[in-house]
XYZ file of C-alpha atoms in Angstrom:
617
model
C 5.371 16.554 27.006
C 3.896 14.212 29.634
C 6.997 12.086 31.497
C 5.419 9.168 33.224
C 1.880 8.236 34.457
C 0.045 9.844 37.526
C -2.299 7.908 39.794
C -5.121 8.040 38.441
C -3.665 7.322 35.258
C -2.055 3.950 36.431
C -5.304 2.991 38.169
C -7.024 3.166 34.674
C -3.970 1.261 33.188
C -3.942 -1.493 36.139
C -7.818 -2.188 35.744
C -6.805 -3.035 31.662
C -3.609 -5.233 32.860
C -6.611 -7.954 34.352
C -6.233 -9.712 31.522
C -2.670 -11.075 31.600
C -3.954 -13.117 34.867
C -3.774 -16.306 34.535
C -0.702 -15.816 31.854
C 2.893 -18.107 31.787
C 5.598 -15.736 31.536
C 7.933 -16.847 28.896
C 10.710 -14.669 28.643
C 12.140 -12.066 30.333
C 14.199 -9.475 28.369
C 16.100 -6.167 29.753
C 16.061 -3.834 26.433
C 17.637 -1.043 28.282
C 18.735 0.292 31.836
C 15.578 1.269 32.859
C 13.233 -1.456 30.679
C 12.500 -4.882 30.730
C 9.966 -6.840 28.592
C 8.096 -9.909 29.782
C 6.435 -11.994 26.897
C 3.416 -13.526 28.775
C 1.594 -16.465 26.975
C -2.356 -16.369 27.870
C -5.123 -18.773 26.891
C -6.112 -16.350 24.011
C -2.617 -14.848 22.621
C 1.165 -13.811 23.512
C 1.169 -11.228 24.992
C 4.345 -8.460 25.509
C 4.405 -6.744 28.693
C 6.552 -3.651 28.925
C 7.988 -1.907 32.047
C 9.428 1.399 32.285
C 10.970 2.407 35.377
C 9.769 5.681 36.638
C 7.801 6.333 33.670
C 4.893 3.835 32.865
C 3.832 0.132 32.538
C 1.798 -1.296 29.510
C 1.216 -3.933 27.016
C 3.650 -2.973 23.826
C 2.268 -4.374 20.396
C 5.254 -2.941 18.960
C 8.283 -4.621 17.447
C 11.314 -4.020 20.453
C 14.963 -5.438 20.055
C 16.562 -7.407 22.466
C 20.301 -7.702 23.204
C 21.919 -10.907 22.381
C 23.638 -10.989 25.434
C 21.167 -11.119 28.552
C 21.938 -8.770 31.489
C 22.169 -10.221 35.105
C 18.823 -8.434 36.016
C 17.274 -10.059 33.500
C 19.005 -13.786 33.764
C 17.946 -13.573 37.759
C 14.568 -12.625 36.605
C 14.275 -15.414 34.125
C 15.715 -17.815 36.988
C 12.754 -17.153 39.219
C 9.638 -16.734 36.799
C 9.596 -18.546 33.844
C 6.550 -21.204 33.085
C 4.911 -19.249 36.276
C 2.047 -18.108 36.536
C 0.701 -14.751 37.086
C -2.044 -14.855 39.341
C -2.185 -10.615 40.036
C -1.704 -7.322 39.254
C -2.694 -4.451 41.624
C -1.833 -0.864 42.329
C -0.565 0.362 45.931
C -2.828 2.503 47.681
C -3.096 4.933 44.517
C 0.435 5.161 44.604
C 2.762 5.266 41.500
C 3.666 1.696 41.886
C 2.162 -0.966 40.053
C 2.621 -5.186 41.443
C 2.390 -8.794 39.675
C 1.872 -11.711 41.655
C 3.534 -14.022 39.331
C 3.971 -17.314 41.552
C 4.882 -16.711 45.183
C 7.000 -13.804 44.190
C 6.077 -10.233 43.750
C 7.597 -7.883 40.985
C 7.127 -4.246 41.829
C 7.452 -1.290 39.491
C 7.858 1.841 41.089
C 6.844 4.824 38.613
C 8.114 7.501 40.398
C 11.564 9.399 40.484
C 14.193 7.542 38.862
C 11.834 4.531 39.777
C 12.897 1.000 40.038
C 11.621 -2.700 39.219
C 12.256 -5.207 42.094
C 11.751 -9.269 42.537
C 10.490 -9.972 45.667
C 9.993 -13.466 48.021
C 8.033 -13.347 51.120
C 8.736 -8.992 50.956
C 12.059 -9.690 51.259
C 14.251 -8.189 47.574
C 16.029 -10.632 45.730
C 17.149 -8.384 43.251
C 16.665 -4.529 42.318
C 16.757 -3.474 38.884
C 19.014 -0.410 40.469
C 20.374 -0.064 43.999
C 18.560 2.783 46.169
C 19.060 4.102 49.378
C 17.048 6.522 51.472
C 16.964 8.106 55.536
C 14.008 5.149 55.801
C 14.192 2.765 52.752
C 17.186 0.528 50.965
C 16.540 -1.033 47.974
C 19.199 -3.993 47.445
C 19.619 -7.323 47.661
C 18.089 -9.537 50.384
C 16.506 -6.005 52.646
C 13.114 -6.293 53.788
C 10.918 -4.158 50.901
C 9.672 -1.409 52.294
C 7.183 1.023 50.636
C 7.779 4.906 50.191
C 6.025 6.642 52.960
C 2.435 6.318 52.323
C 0.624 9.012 50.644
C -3.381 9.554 50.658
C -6.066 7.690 48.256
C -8.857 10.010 47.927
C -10.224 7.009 46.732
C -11.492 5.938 50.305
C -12.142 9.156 51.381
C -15.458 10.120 53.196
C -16.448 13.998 52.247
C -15.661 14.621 55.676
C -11.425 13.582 55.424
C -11.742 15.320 52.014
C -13.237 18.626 54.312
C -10.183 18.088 57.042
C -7.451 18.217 54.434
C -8.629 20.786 52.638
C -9.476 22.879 55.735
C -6.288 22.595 57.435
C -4.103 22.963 54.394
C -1.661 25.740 54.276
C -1.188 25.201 50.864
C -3.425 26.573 47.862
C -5.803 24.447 46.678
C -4.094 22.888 43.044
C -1.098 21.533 45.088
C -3.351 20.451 48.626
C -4.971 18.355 45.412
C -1.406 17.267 43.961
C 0.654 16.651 46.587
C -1.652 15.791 49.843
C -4.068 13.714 47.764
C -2.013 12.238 45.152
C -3.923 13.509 42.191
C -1.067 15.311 40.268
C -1.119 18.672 39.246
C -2.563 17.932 35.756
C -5.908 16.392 37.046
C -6.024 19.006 40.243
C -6.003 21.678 37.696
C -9.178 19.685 36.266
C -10.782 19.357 39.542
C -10.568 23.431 40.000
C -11.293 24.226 36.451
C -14.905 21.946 36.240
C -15.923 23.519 39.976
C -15.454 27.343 39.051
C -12.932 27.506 42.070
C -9.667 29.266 42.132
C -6.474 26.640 42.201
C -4.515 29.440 43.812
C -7.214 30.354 46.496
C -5.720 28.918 50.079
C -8.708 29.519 52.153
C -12.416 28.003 51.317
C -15.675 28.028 52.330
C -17.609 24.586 53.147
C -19.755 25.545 49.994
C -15.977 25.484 47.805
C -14.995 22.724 49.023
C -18.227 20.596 48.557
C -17.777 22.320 44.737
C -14.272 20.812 44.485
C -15.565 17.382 46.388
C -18.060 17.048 43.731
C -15.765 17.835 40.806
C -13.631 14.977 42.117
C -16.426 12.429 42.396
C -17.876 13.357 38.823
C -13.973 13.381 37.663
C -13.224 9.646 39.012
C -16.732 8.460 37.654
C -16.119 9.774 34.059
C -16.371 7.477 31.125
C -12.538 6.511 30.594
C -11.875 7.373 26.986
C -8.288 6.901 26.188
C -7.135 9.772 24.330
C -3.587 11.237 23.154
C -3.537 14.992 23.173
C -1.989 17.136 20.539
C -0.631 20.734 20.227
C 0.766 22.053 16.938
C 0.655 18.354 15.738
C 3.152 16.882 18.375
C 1.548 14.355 20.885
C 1.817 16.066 24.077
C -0.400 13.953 26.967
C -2.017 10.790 27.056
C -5.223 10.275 29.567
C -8.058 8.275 30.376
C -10.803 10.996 30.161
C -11.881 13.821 28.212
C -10.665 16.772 29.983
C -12.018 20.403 29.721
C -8.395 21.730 30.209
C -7.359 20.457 26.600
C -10.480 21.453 25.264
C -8.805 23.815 22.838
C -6.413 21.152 21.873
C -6.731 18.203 19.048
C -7.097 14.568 20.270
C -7.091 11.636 19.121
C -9.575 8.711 20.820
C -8.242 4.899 21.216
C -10.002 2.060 22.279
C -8.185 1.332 25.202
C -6.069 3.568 27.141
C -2.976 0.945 27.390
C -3.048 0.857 23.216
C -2.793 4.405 23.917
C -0.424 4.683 26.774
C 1.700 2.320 24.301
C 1.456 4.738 21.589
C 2.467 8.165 23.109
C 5.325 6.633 25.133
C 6.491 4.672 22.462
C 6.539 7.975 19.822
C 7.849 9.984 22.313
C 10.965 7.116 22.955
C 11.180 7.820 19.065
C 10.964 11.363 18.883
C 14.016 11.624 21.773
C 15.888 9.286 19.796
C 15.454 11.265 16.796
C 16.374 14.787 18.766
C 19.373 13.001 20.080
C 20.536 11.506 16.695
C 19.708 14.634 15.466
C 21.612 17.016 18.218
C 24.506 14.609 17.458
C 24.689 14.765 14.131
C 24.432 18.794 14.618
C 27.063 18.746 17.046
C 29.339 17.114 14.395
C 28.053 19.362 11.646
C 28.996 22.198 13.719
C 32.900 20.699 14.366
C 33.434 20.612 10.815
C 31.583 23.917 10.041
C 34.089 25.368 12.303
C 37.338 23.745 10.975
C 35.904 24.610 7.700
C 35.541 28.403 8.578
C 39.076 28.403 10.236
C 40.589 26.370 7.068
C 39.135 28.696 4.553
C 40.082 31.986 6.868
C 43.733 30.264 6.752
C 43.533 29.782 3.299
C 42.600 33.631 2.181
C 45.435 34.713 4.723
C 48.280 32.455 3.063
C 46.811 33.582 -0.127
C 47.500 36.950 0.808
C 51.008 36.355 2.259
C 51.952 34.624 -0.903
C 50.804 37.401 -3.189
C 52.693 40.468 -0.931
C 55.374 38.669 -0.159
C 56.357 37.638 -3.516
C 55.335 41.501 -4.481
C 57.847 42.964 -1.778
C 60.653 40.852 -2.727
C 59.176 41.990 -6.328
C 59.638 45.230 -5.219
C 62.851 45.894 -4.026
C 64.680 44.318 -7.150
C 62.066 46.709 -9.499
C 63.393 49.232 -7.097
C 67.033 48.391 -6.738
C 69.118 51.688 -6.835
C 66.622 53.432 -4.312
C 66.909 50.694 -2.460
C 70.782 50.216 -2.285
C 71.010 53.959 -1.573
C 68.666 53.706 1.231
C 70.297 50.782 2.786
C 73.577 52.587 2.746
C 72.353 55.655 4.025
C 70.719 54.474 7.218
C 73.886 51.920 7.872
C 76.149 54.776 7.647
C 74.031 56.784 9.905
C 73.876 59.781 7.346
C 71.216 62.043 6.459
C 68.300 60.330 5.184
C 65.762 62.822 5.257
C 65.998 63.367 1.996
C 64.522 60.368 0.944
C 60.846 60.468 1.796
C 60.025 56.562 0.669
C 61.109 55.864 4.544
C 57.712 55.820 6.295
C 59.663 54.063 9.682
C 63.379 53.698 11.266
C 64.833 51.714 13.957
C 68.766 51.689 13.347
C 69.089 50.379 16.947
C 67.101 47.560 16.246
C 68.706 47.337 12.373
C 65.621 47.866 10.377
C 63.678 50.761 8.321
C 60.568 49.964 6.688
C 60.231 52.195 2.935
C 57.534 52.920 1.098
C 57.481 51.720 -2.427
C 53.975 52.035 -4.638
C 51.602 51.249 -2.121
C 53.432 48.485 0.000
C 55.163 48.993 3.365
C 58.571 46.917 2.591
C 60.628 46.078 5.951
C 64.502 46.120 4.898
C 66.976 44.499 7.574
C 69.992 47.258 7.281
C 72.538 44.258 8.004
C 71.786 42.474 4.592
C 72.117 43.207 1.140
C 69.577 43.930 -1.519
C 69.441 40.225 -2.770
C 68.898 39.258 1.210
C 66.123 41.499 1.375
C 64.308 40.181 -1.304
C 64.841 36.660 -0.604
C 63.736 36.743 2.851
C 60.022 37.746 0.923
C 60.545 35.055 -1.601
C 61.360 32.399 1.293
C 58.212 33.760 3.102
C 56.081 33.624 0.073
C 57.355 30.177 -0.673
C 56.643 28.991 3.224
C 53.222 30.290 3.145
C 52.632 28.204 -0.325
C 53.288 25.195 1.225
C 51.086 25.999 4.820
C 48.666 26.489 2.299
C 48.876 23.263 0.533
C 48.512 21.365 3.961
C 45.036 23.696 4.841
C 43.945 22.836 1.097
C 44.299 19.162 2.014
C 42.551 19.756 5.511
C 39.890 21.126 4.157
C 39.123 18.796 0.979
C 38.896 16.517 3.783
C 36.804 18.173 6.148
C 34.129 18.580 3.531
C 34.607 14.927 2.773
C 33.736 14.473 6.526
C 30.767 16.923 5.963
C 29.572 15.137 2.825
C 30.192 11.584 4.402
C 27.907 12.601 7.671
C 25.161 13.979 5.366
C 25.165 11.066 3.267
C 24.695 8.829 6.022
C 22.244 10.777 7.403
C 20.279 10.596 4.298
C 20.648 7.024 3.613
C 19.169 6.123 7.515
C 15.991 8.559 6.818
C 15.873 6.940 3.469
C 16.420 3.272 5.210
C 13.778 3.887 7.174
C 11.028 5.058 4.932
C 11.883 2.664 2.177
C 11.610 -0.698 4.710
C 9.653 -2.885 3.131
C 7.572 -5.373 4.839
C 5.759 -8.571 3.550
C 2.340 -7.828 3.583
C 3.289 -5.240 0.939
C 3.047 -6.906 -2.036
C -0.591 -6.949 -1.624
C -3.105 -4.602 -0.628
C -2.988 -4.525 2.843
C -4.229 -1.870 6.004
C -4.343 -1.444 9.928
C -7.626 -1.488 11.910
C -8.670 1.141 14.304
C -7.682 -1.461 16.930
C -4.097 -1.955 14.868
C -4.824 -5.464 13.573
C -3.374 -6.292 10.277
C -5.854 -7.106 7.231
C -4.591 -8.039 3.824
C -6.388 -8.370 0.391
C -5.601 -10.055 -2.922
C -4.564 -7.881 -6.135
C -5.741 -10.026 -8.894
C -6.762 -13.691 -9.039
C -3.141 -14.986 -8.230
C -2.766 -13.120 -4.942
C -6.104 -13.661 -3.827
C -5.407 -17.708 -4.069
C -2.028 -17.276 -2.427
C -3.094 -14.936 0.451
C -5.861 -17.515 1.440
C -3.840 -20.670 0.829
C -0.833 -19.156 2.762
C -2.357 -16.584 5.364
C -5.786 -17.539 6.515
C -4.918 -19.363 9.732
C -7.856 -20.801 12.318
C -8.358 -17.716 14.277
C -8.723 -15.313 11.358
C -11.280 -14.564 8.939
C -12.282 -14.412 5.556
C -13.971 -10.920 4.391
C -15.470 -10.261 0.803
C -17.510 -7.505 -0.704
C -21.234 -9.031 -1.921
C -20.155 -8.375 -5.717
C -18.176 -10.146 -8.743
C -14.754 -8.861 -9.018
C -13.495 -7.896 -5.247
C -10.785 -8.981 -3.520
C -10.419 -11.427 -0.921
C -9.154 -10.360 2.587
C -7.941 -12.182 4.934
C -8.688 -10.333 8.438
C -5.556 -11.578 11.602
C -8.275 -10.960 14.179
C -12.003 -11.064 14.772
C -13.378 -7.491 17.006
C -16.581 -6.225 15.212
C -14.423 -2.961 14.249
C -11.901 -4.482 12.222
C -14.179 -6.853 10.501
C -16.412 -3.820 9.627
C -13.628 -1.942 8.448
C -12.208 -5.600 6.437
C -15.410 -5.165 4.715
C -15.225 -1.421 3.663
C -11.238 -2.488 2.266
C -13.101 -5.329 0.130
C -15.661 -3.134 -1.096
C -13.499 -0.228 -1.956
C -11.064 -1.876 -4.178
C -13.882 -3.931 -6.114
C -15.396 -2.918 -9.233
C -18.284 -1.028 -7.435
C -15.817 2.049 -7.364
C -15.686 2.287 -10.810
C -19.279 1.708 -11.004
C -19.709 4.795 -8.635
C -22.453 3.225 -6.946
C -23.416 5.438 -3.350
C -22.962 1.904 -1.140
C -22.822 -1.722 -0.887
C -22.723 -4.789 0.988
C -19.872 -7.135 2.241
C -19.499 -9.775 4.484
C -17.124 -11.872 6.905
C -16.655 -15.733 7.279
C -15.029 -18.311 9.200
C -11.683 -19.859 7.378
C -13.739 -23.502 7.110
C -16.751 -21.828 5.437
C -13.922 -20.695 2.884
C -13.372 -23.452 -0.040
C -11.787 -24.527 -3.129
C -13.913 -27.504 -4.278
C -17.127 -27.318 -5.902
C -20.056 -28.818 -5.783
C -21.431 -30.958 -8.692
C -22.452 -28.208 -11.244
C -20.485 -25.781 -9.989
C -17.008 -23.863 -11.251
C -14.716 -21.958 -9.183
C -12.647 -19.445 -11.278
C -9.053 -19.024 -10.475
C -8.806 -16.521 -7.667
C -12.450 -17.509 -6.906
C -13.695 -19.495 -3.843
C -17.090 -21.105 -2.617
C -18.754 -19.810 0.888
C -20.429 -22.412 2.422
C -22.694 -21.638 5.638
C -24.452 -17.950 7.107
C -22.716 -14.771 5.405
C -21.960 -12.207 8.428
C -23.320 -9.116 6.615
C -22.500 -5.272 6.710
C -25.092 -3.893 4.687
C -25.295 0.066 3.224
C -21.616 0.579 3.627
C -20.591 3.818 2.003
C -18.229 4.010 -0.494
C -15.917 6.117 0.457
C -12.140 5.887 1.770
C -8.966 7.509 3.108
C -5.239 7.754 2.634
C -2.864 8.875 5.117
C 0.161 8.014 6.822
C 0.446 4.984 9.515
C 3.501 4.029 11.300
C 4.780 0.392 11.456
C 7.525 -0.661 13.666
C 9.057 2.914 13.708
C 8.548 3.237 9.817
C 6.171 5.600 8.108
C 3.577 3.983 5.751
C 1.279 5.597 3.462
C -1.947 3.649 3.846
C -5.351 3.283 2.100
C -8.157 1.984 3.415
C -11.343 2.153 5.119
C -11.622 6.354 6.834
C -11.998 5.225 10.678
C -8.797 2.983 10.039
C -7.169 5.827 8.502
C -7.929 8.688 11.387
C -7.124 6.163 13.635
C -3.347 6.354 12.362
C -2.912 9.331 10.666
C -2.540 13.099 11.786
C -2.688 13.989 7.851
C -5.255 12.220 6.203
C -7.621 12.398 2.745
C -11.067 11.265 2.313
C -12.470 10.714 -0.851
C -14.812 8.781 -2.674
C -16.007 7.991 -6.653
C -15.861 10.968 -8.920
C -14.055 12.826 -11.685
C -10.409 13.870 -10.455
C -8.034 11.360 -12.434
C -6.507 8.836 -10.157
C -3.013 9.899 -11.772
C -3.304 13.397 -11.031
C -4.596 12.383 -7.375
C -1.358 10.231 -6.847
C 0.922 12.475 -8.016
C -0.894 15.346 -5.771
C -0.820 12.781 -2.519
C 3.063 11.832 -3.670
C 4.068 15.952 -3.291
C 2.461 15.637 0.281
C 3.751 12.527 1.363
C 7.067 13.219 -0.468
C 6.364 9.630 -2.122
C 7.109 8.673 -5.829
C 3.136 8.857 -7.817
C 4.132 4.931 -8.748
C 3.800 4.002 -5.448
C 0.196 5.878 -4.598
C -1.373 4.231 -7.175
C -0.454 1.027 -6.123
C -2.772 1.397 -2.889
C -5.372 3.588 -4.368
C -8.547 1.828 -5.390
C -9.348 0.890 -9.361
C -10.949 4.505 -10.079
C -11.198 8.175 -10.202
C -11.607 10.240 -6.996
C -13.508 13.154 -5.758
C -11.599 14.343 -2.755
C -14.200 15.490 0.814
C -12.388 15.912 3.264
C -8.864 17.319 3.823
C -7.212 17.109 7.885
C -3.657 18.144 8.505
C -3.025 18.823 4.858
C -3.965 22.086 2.358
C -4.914 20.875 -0.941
């Protein structure tokens, strides 16, 4: 699983970042050693800017907690920019280090290594997130900031330079292209793959090396399509490009590569959370495992000691005039071969162990019969109460075992039952993760316009009697189109199995409550006044799959792109003769989600399922 960003991948990112120019930064959090978040506030929208030190740098749209306490970094941070202005953001000579001119100060992330995020005045540090020190660099307070020895852009090269470093190279060719030129090994693998030359081959012809030339141009000219990259359904890379390297593999496209950069680095944050919550709770599991094996082990071996001991002592008074006579013999030092119940003697020592039934019964020859036996009673009685104490030890290690499964299972359960507000109605995610919610009967579609629909939004509506209305938190052509497939899937036109329809999108003034003379708005109902933005021919046809929300795993309905966008398992159905009960109850068993809850979200009618990704129905 990628680790941080490459070059060329921080190049793409830093192009996208343009548009916090111009931004006021607000407030500067530090949400862990090696994090910080700026909220920026532009013209347009606030705006949360998230650094990762020797990983990556991108704008987060998801929910991150703050401590209530701020750090010193962050306290000297807010000291110097807050209510400044950002007036730049660059890259360093295709190096892994990423600047904002924010004011007359400079704050440098350095992606690389253990990496680092340092305020700077004039060059000079004022503060390092982490102090560093090198044979030709120190990073601390109040040194002169001085870059890592420079490293290539291939960039700026002419085909010449690019000729000269791969000519004189020692190295073969993949890690000349990694190392010498900055490229990293994942896109130098590219590079040798799409020009049909071999990445281990040291020495090349001019005719190679114009092949690997060209494969770099065509590679740094591509169309940038974000995309996360998956392998047995765990997110693996994120890129710019398409790349013929994870041809075999599944992707999934996004419309910007920081959304996407935001994404992977953000599940991945989860997923090692997870594996160390997870390894932890193991670890514990396997403490008490082993007490439990060693309490139970102790337990069958008191057991034991109980039952013989109490047997020998048994024994010897069952066997009493053998006994005596044996005693007597051996202390007198007579003949006792005669008696063949002696399996062992030590008169030295003062003991002889007999034979009696099938139990080996040590006598001391110094003690009477009644001594004998009660040295087994006392023993069986001792080992009765160890054995109490390892009952008690183990009725509460298997408390301790229940008690960490339980609260395991209540924080998986916590976190796929959070509920949030939008909720209660029928709500979904655009492809470009904008939140768009839609009435379920007359009362919720007044109160979701009356309390939601704010200036910037919009109102969307399917062109029929007996949709709901939607009130859309953005305004990009793809989640409007999609706000118009939501209104037109959960109107009566499902039921009506009807191929397609139309729907359309408004402006929040065009959107009224008061009617002309002659006319009657029905509760629930509203009057557009003004030019209808239509969508015309819109299949009817939607998806269900699962979408995470602020670390929380949501089964969501709406329009299909929506749907692939945030789901890895997904359905796609339309109109048709399955019963919407059996369909919830088959999407519950995949989702592991109660049937009540499925049809909630599911729109007014009976499905016919067409497509099935991630899931075997």
């Amino acid at each position: 699983m990628k680790e941080g960003l490459s070059s060329l991948d921080i190049e793409t990112l830093v192009n996208e970042l343009q548009t916090i120019i111009d931004g006021y930064v607000e407030k500067i959090y530090q949400t862990s050693k090696d994090e910080i978040l700026i909220r920026i506030k532009t013209k347009k929208e606030k705006i949360k800017l998230l650094i990762h030190a020797g990983k990556y740098v991108c704008i987060t749209k998801k929910s991150i907690g703050s401590p209530k306490t701020p750090t010193t970094f962050a306290m000297t941070l807010r000291k110097y920019l807050t209510n400044v202005r950002i007036t730049g953001v660059r890259q360093h000579d295709f190096d892994r280090i990423v600047e904002f001119e924010i004011g007359k100060y400079g704050l440098v992330a350095e992606l690389f290594s253990k990496g680092n995020i340092l305020l700077l005045e004039d060059s000079k540090i004022i503060v390092p997130l982490s102090y560093q020190r090198w044979g030709h660099r120190v990073l601390k307070s109040k040194a002169d900031y001085v870059y890592p020895p420079g490293r290539c852009n291939p960039l700026t090269f002419s085909f010449e330079e690019f000729k000269d470093i791969l000519g004189k190279t020692k190295k073969d060719i993949v890690r000349t292209l990694a190392l010498d030129m900055n490229l990293g090994g994942l896109y130098s693998e590219e590079i040798c793959l799409n020009a049909g030359v071999d990445k281990n081959a040291k020495k090349l012809n001019e005719r190679d090396i114009k092949k690997i030339h060209d494969a770099f141009l065509n590679l740094m000219k591509m169309e940038r399509k974000p995309l996360i990259v998956f392998r047995d359904n765990r997110a693996v890379d994120v890129v710019p490009i398409k790349l013929s390297i994870y041809k075999d593999c599944d992707v999934k496209e996004y419309p910007s590569f920081n959304d996407a950069v935001d994404i992977f680095f953000s599940e991945r944050k989860e997923i090692m959370a997870e594996e160390e919550k997870s390894s932890e709770y193991n670890k514990m599991m396997e403490k008490y495992e082993r007490q439990r094996r060693q309490q139970e082990n102790a337990l069958k071996k008191f057991e034991k000691e109980i039952t013989e001991n109490k047997r020998k002592g048994d024994l010897i008074y069952e066997n009493y005039i053998l006994v005596d006579k044996i005693l007597q013999a051996v202390k007198k030092k007579g003949d006792v071969q005669t008696f063949k119940e002696i399996v062992e003697e030590n008169r030295n020592e003062g003991w002889v162990e007999i034979l009696l039934g099938e139990a080996r019964v040590k006598l001391d020859i110094r003690k009477g019969i009644s001594e004998n036996a009660g040295y087994y009673y006392n023993s069986s009685k001792k080992a009765k109460e160890k054995m109490f104490g390892v009952k008690n030890a183990l009725d509460a290690t298997m408390e301790k075992m229940k008690n960490l499964e339980k609260k395991s299972y209540e924080k998986k359960e916590e976190k796929k039952k959070k509920f949030f507000w939008f909720e209660k109605y029928r709500w979904f995610l655009s492809s470009n993760n904008v939140l768009v919610i839609g009435g379920k009967d007359a009362k919720s579609n007044e109160r979701i316009v009356k309390k939601y629909l704010k200036e910037k939004d919009r109102y969307a509506h399917a062109d029929i009697h007996g949709a709901p209305s939607v009130v859309v938190k953005g305004a990009d052509e793809t989640t409007l189109r999609e706000a118009c497939v939501f209104s037109l899937i959960f109107s009566k036109a499902w039921n009506m199995k009807i191929e397609s329809g139309d729907a359309y999108w408004v402006l929040p003034e065009q959107v009224s409550k008061t009617p002309s003379t002659g006319e009657f708005v029905p509760k629930g109902g509203f009057i557009i006044r003004g030019k209808k933005n239509y969508f015309r021919g819109i299949k009817i046809r939607a998806a269900i799959g699962e979408a995470e929300i602020e670390s929380t795993k949501k089964i969501m309905c709406g329009s299909v792109t929506a749907v692939k966008h945030h789901s890895k398992r997904y359905l796609v159905f339309e109109p048709g003769e399955t019963k919407k009960t059996d369909f919830a109850k088959q999407i519950g068993k995949m989702f592991d989600s109660p049937a009540e809850e499925i049809m909630r979200i599911l729109p007014p009618g009976d499905v016919k399922i067409i497509e099935s990704v991630g899931i075997t129905v």
